[in-house]
Amino acid sequence: MQNDVVSREEWLEARRALLAKEKEATRLRDSVNAARLALPWVKVDKDYVFETSEGRKSLADLFDGRSQLLIYHFMLGPDWDAGCTGCSFLSDHVDGALPHLNHHDVTWVAVSRAPLDKIAAYKRRMGWKFPWVSSFGSDFNFDYHVSFSPEDLAKDKVFYNFTPMQPADANDELPGLSAFYRNDKGEVFHTYSSYARGPEELIGTLMILDRAPKGRNEDSTMNFVRRHDEYEEAAKAPSCCH
């Protein structure tokens, strides 16, 4: 399917109309960002312990000396063979941002319920460098509504993305992003969480595809995505010289 083909003047008129909408979206994004920064905080009083490559650490320890912490709730359950494809897609974009985040007083950590050895094996397979710890044996994932026990999924509703939802639409693990702040006293505060498609803007590939002629060219949300070592070699376009 091909879009209408028009004169340059007609294209310019349509492009200017789209530009007005793009500017409106930018202003709305700025407004949403300001509202996000203005959210009230909740003090974290519960003691969470995580298994890391450097031993057991508390939530406060994960800040690694910085005042801000972003935790990506990576879908990799205790009995999973591999990490979630969508979470892997997002995580492919993280390593390059780490120096910029760290030098802006922000620490990024992925958290999963899988045991640490399973996390380490998948991390090696994907070639990632970002910190990734295990919350196995902790209530952390359940308290932040990204993991669900068989008992949870047997109920009439489960709570995800700040909304009750049908268990049939849920899973034992779901994705999300949570933000925390640590003050000079060592107190930790939960400042923000986002679920489902909320963290989508972190996926630079999607933002690039949105500007390509065919866009995301998907039948359902990210149905085209594979783990980066699972893509088949794409057929090359014919050369004009052959």
mmCIF file of C-alpha atoms in Angstrom:
data_model
loop_
_atom_site.group_PDB
_atom_site.id
_atom_site.type_symbol
_atom_site.label_atom_id
_atom_site.label_comp_id
_atom_site.label_asym_id
_atom_site.label_seq_id
_atom_site.Cartn_x
_atom_site.Cartn_y
_atom_site.Cartn_z
ATOM 1 C CA MET A 1 0.000 0.000 0.000
ATOM 2 C CA GLN A 2 1.314 3.413 -0.960
ATOM 3 C CA ASN A 3 0.253 6.816 0.299
ATOM 4 C CA ASP A 4 -1.077 9.485 -2.038
ATOM 5 C CA VAL A 5 1.538 11.059 -4.272
ATOM 6 C CA VAL A 6 1.087 14.829 -4.518
ATOM 7 C CA SER A 7 2.901 17.957 -5.617
ATOM 8 C CA ARG A 8 5.623 19.492 -3.441
ATOM 9 C CA GLU A 9 3.276 22.368 -2.588
ATOM 10 C CA GLU A 10 0.515 19.999 -1.413
ATOM 11 C CA TRP A 11 3.064 17.989 0.581
ATOM 12 C CA LEU A 12 4.329 21.163 2.273
ATOM 13 C CA GLU A 13 0.798 22.119 3.301
ATOM 14 C CA ALA A 14 0.171 18.662 4.802
ATOM 15 C CA ARG A 15 3.571 18.701 6.512
ATOM 16 C CA ARG A 16 2.867 22.072 8.138
ATOM 17 C CA ALA A 17 -0.426 20.724 9.480
ATOM 18 C CA LEU A 18 1.417 17.757 10.973
ATOM 19 C CA LEU A 19 4.067 20.085 12.414
ATOM 20 C CA ALA A 20 1.364 21.892 14.380
ATOM 21 C CA LYS A 21 0.312 18.575 15.909
ATOM 22 C CA GLU A 22 3.934 17.632 16.635
ATOM 23 C CA LYS A 23 4.467 20.927 18.461
ATOM 24 C CA GLU A 24 1.263 20.335 20.413
ATOM 25 C CA ALA A 25 2.517 16.865 21.393
ATOM 26 C CA THR A 26 5.871 18.336 22.483
ATOM 27 C CA ARG A 27 4.155 20.912 24.681
ATOM 28 C CA LEU A 28 1.938 18.190 26.159
ATOM 29 C CA ARG A 29 5.001 16.039 26.862
ATOM 30 C CA ASP A 30 6.634 18.976 28.656
ATOM 31 C CA SER A 31 3.474 19.411 30.720
ATOM 32 C CA VAL A 32 3.352 15.702 31.586
ATOM 33 C CA ASN A 33 7.026 15.752 32.571
ATOM 34 C CA ALA A 34 6.421 18.724 34.870
ATOM 35 C CA ALA A 35 3.457 16.940 36.482
ATOM 36 C CA ARG A 36 5.596 13.817 36.934
ATOM 37 C CA LEU A 37 8.267 15.824 38.740
ATOM 38 C CA ALA A 38 5.584 17.360 40.962
ATOM 39 C CA LEU A 39 4.217 13.998 42.145
ATOM 40 C CA PRO A 40 4.257 13.482 45.931
ATOM 41 C CA TRP A 41 6.622 10.834 47.289
ATOM 42 C CA VAL A 42 6.125 7.801 49.538
ATOM 43 C CA LYS A 43 8.756 6.830 52.094
ATOM 44 C CA VAL A 44 9.949 3.231 51.729
ATOM 45 C CA ASP A 45 10.068 1.733 55.217
ATOM 46 C CA LYS A 46 10.195 -1.926 54.221
ATOM 47 C CA ASP A 47 13.582 -3.650 54.151
ATOM 48 C CA TYR A 48 14.164 -5.243 50.757
ATOM 49 C CA VAL A 49 17.193 -7.444 50.126
ATOM 50 C CA PHE A 50 18.560 -8.233 46.670
ATOM 51 C CA GLU A 51 21.097 -10.795 45.510
ATOM 52 C CA THR A 52 23.839 -9.113 43.472
ATOM 53 C CA SER A 53 27.183 -10.092 41.995
ATOM 54 C CA GLU A 54 28.739 -8.306 44.982
ATOM 55 C CA GLY A 55 26.632 -10.047 47.622
ATOM 56 C CA ARG A 56 23.352 -9.182 49.291
ATOM 57 C CA LYS A 57 22.327 -5.525 49.100
ATOM 58 C CA SER A 58 19.481 -3.379 50.381
ATOM 59 C CA LEU A 59 17.400 -1.049 48.225
ATOM 60 C CA ALA A 60 19.451 1.872 49.540
ATOM 61 C CA ASP A 61 22.658 0.072 48.499
ATOM 62 C CA LEU A 62 21.446 -0.162 44.898
ATOM 63 C CA PHE A 63 21.768 3.624 44.545
ATOM 64 C CA ASP A 64 25.538 3.044 44.389
ATOM 65 C CA GLY A 65 26.312 6.385 46.029
ATOM 66 C CA ARG A 66 23.909 8.436 43.915
ATOM 67 C CA SER A 67 20.676 10.090 45.015
ATOM 68 C CA GLN A 68 18.410 8.793 42.222
ATOM 69 C CA LEU A 69 17.613 5.221 41.258
ATOM 70 C CA LEU A 70 15.678 3.873 38.293
ATOM 71 C CA ILE A 71 14.657 0.231 38.530
ATOM 72 C CA TYR A 72 13.508 -1.589 35.428
ATOM 73 C CA HIS A 73 11.213 -4.478 36.354
ATOM 74 C CA PHE A 74 12.575 -7.009 33.861
ATOM 75 C CA MET A 75 10.331 -9.985 33.160
ATOM 76 C CA LEU A 76 12.447 -13.034 33.987
ATOM 77 C CA GLY A 77 10.728 -15.377 36.409
ATOM 78 C CA PRO A 78 12.396 -18.054 38.547
ATOM 79 C CA ASP A 79 11.401 -20.841 36.157
ATOM 80 C CA TRP A 80 11.758 -18.920 32.862
ATOM 81 C CA ASP A 81 14.291 -20.119 30.290
ATOM 82 C CA ALA A 82 14.954 -16.643 28.850
ATOM 83 C CA GLY A 83 14.084 -13.023 29.476
ATOM 84 C CA CYS A 84 10.997 -11.378 28.021
ATOM 85 C CA THR A 85 11.489 -10.358 24.384
ATOM 86 C CA GLY A 86 10.024 -6.881 24.931
ATOM 87 C CA CYS A 87 12.105 -6.288 28.060
ATOM 88 C CA SER A 88 15.158 -7.416 26.121
ATOM 89 C CA PHE A 89 14.301 -4.989 23.326
ATOM 90 C CA LEU A 90 14.135 -2.095 25.787
ATOM 91 C CA SER A 91 17.290 -3.214 27.582
ATOM 92 C CA ASP A 92 19.263 -3.176 24.316
ATOM 93 C CA HIS A 93 19.029 0.631 24.590
ATOM 94 C CA VAL A 94 20.392 1.003 28.132
ATOM 95 C CA ASP A 95 24.149 0.445 28.087
ATOM 96 C CA GLY A 96 24.909 3.456 25.898
ATOM 97 C CA ALA A 97 22.953 5.703 28.256
ATOM 98 C CA LEU A 98 24.689 4.524 31.441
ATOM 99 C CA PRO A 99 27.602 7.022 31.432
ATOM 100 C CA HIS A 100 25.171 9.891 30.895
ATOM 101 C CA LEU A 101 22.792 8.699 33.605
ATOM 102 C CA ASN A 102 25.564 8.028 36.113
ATOM 103 C CA HIS A 103 27.089 11.457 35.581
ATOM 104 C CA HIS A 104 23.667 12.996 36.094
ATOM 105 C CA ASP A 105 23.331 11.392 39.549
ATOM 106 C CA VAL A 106 21.109 8.543 38.321
ATOM 107 C CA THR A 107 21.720 4.812 38.768
ATOM 108 C CA TRP A 108 19.967 2.271 36.537
ATOM 109 C CA VAL A 109 19.362 -1.270 37.811
ATOM 110 C CA ALA A 110 17.284 -4.105 36.359
ATOM 111 C CA VAL A 111 15.474 -6.332 38.867
ATOM 112 C CA SER A 112 14.021 -9.791 38.236
ATOM 113 C CA ARG A 113 12.803 -12.647 40.424
ATOM 114 C CA ALA A 114 14.971 -15.187 38.640
ATOM 115 C CA PRO A 115 17.945 -16.485 40.636
ATOM 116 C CA LEU A 116 21.180 -14.575 40.108
ATOM 117 C CA ASP A 117 22.895 -17.354 38.127
ATOM 118 C CA LYS A 118 20.052 -17.417 35.602
ATOM 119 C CA ILE A 119 20.176 -13.616 35.309
ATOM 120 C CA ALA A 120 23.956 -13.712 34.806
ATOM 121 C CA ALA A 121 23.684 -16.348 32.079
ATOM 122 C CA TYR A 122 21.075 -14.399 30.111
ATOM 123 C CA LYS A 123 22.995 -11.157 30.596
ATOM 124 C CA ARG A 124 26.105 -12.818 29.104
ATOM 125 C CA ARG A 125 24.071 -14.117 26.190
ATOM 126 C CA MET A 126 22.771 -10.614 25.433
ATOM 127 C CA GLY A 127 26.119 -8.921 26.021
ATOM 128 C CA TRP A 128 24.750 -6.306 28.415
ATOM 129 C CA LYS A 129 26.738 -4.362 31.026
ATOM 130 C CA PHE A 130 24.060 -2.625 33.135
ATOM 131 C CA PRO A 131 23.559 -3.784 36.758
ATOM 132 C CA TRP A 132 20.959 -6.546 37.118
ATOM 133 C CA VAL A 133 20.005 -8.054 40.467
ATOM 134 C CA SER A 134 17.677 -10.733 41.796
ATOM 135 C CA SER A 135 14.721 -10.082 44.084
ATOM 136 C CA PHE A 136 14.086 -13.804 44.542
ATOM 137 C CA GLY A 137 12.769 -14.466 48.039
ATOM 138 C CA SER A 138 11.801 -10.804 48.455
ATOM 139 C CA ASP A 139 8.389 -9.121 48.374
ATOM 140 C CA PHE A 140 9.741 -6.344 46.159
ATOM 141 C CA ASN A 141 8.213 -7.442 42.847
ATOM 142 C CA PHE A 142 4.887 -8.240 44.471
ATOM 143 C CA ASP A 143 4.753 -4.939 46.367
ATOM 144 C CA TYR A 144 5.406 -3.015 43.148
ATOM 145 C CA HIS A 145 2.774 -5.040 41.284
ATOM 146 C CA VAL A 146 4.930 -6.634 38.591
ATOM 147 C CA SER A 147 4.880 -10.243 39.836
ATOM 148 C CA PHE A 148 1.844 -12.355 40.634
ATOM 149 C CA SER A 149 1.616 -15.624 42.521
ATOM 150 C CA PRO A 150 -0.659 -18.500 41.426
ATOM 151 C CA GLU A 151 -2.982 -17.405 44.248
ATOM 152 C CA ASP A 152 -3.065 -13.856 42.829
ATOM 153 C CA LEU A 153 -3.898 -15.134 39.359
ATOM 154 C CA ALA A 154 -6.699 -17.313 40.771
ATOM 155 C CA LYS A 155 -8.530 -14.233 42.078
ATOM 156 C CA ASP A 156 -11.221 -12.287 40.251
ATOM 157 C CA LYS A 157 -8.874 -9.349 39.673
ATOM 158 C CA VAL A 158 -5.181 -8.492 39.867
ATOM 159 C CA PHE A 159 -3.803 -4.976 40.290
ATOM 160 C CA TYR A 160 -1.527 -3.760 37.490
ATOM 161 C CA ASN A 161 -0.852 -0.331 36.013
ATOM 162 C CA PHE A 162 -2.850 1.191 38.898
ATOM 163 C CA THR A 163 -5.975 -0.603 37.712
ATOM 164 C CA PRO A 164 -7.742 -3.898 38.532
ATOM 165 C CA MET A 165 -7.503 -6.214 35.552
ATOM 166 C CA GLN A 166 -8.639 -9.688 34.592
ATOM 167 C CA PRO A 167 -6.108 -12.386 35.569
ATOM 168 C CA ALA A 168 -6.475 -13.792 32.060
ATOM 169 C CA ASP A 169 -4.883 -10.572 30.776
ATOM 170 C CA ALA A 170 -2.032 -10.780 33.291
ATOM 171 C CA ASN A 171 0.972 -13.062 33.695
ATOM 172 C CA ASP A 172 3.192 -14.244 36.537
ATOM 173 C CA GLU A 173 5.610 -11.449 35.532
ATOM 174 C CA LEU A 174 4.843 -8.073 33.934
ATOM 175 C CA PRO A 175 7.059 -5.095 32.994
ATOM 176 C CA GLY A 176 7.467 -1.722 34.622
ATOM 177 C CA LEU A 177 9.794 1.077 35.661
ATOM 178 C CA SER A 178 10.062 2.554 39.161
ATOM 179 C CA ALA A 179 11.979 5.581 40.429
ATOM 180 C CA PHE A 180 13.389 6.208 43.903
ATOM 181 C CA TYR A 181 15.191 9.031 45.714
ATOM 182 C CA ARG A 182 17.647 8.770 48.594
ATOM 183 C CA ASN A 183 18.273 11.827 50.772
ATOM 184 C CA ASP A 184 21.318 12.757 52.831
ATOM 185 C CA LYS A 185 19.896 10.897 55.838
ATOM 186 C CA GLY A 186 19.784 7.673 53.853
ATOM 187 C CA GLU A 187 15.979 7.656 53.695
ATOM 188 C CA VAL A 188 14.527 6.178 50.504
ATOM 189 C CA PHE A 189 11.373 7.428 48.779
ATOM 190 C CA HIS A 190 9.322 5.915 45.967
ATOM 191 C CA THR A 191 8.684 8.763 43.522
ATOM 192 C CA TYR A 192 7.227 7.217 40.364
ATOM 193 C CA SER A 193 6.251 4.001 38.605
ATOM 194 C CA SER A 194 5.131 3.291 35.064
ATOM 195 C CA TYR A 195 3.794 0.065 33.570
ATOM 196 C CA ALA A 196 2.586 -1.579 30.356
ATOM 197 C CA ARG A 197 3.443 0.786 27.462
ATOM 198 C CA GLY A 198 4.416 3.576 29.873
ATOM 199 C CA PRO A 199 8.200 3.128 29.451
ATOM 200 C CA GLU A 200 7.896 2.909 25.653
ATOM 201 C CA GLU A 201 9.698 6.220 25.107
ATOM 202 C CA LEU A 202 12.867 4.580 26.462
ATOM 203 C CA ILE A 203 12.965 2.386 23.343
ATOM 204 C CA GLY A 204 14.852 4.503 20.840
ATOM 205 C CA THR A 205 14.314 2.044 17.986
ATOM 206 C CA LEU A 206 10.562 2.622 18.157
ATOM 207 C CA MET A 207 11.046 6.387 18.106
ATOM 208 C CA ILE A 208 13.180 6.011 14.967
ATOM 209 C CA LEU A 209 10.693 3.661 13.299
ATOM 210 C CA ASP A 210 7.898 6.154 13.959
ATOM 211 C CA ARG A 211 9.661 8.438 11.473
ATOM 212 C CA ALA A 212 10.266 5.792 8.808
ATOM 213 C CA PRO A 213 7.873 5.567 5.822
ATOM 214 C CA LYS A 214 6.164 2.409 7.123
ATOM 215 C CA GLY A 215 6.366 3.344 10.807
ATOM 216 C CA ARG A 216 6.378 0.384 13.164
ATOM 217 C CA ASN A 217 4.634 -1.790 10.556
ATOM 218 C CA GLU A 218 3.217 -4.068 13.252
ATOM 219 C CA ASP A 219 0.058 -6.154 13.543
ATOM 220 C CA SER A 220 -0.004 -5.823 17.341
ATOM 221 C CA THR A 221 2.213 -4.021 19.843
ATOM 222 C CA MET A 222 5.858 -4.890 19.037
ATOM 223 C CA ASN A 223 4.914 -8.208 17.421
ATOM 224 C CA PHE A 224 7.871 -7.775 15.050
ATOM 225 C CA VAL A 225 10.437 -7.701 17.857
ATOM 226 C CA ARG A 226 12.870 -10.565 18.470
ATOM 227 C CA ARG A 227 15.800 -10.907 20.844
ATOM 228 C CA HIS A 228 18.725 -9.363 19.016
ATOM 229 C CA ASP A 229 20.409 -12.746 18.499
ATOM 230 C CA GLU A 230 17.264 -14.348 17.076
ATOM 231 C CA TYR A 231 16.684 -12.302 13.927
ATOM 232 C CA GLU A 232 17.087 -14.161 10.678
ATOM 233 C CA GLU A 233 19.400 -12.547 8.158
ATOM 234 C CA ALA A 234 17.242 -10.134 6.195
ATOM 235 C CA ALA A 235 17.178 -10.488 2.428
ATOM 236 C CA LYS A 236 19.235 -7.728 0.858
ATOM 237 C CA ALA A 237 17.642 -5.352 -1.604
ATOM 238 C CA PRO A 238 18.799 -5.909 -5.194
ATOM 239 C CA SER A 239 21.669 -3.708 -6.272
ATOM 240 C CA CYS A 240 21.165 -1.372 -9.206
ATOM 241 C CA CYS A 241 24.444 -2.714 -10.574
ATOM 242 C CA HIS A 242 23.231 -6.320 -10.910
#
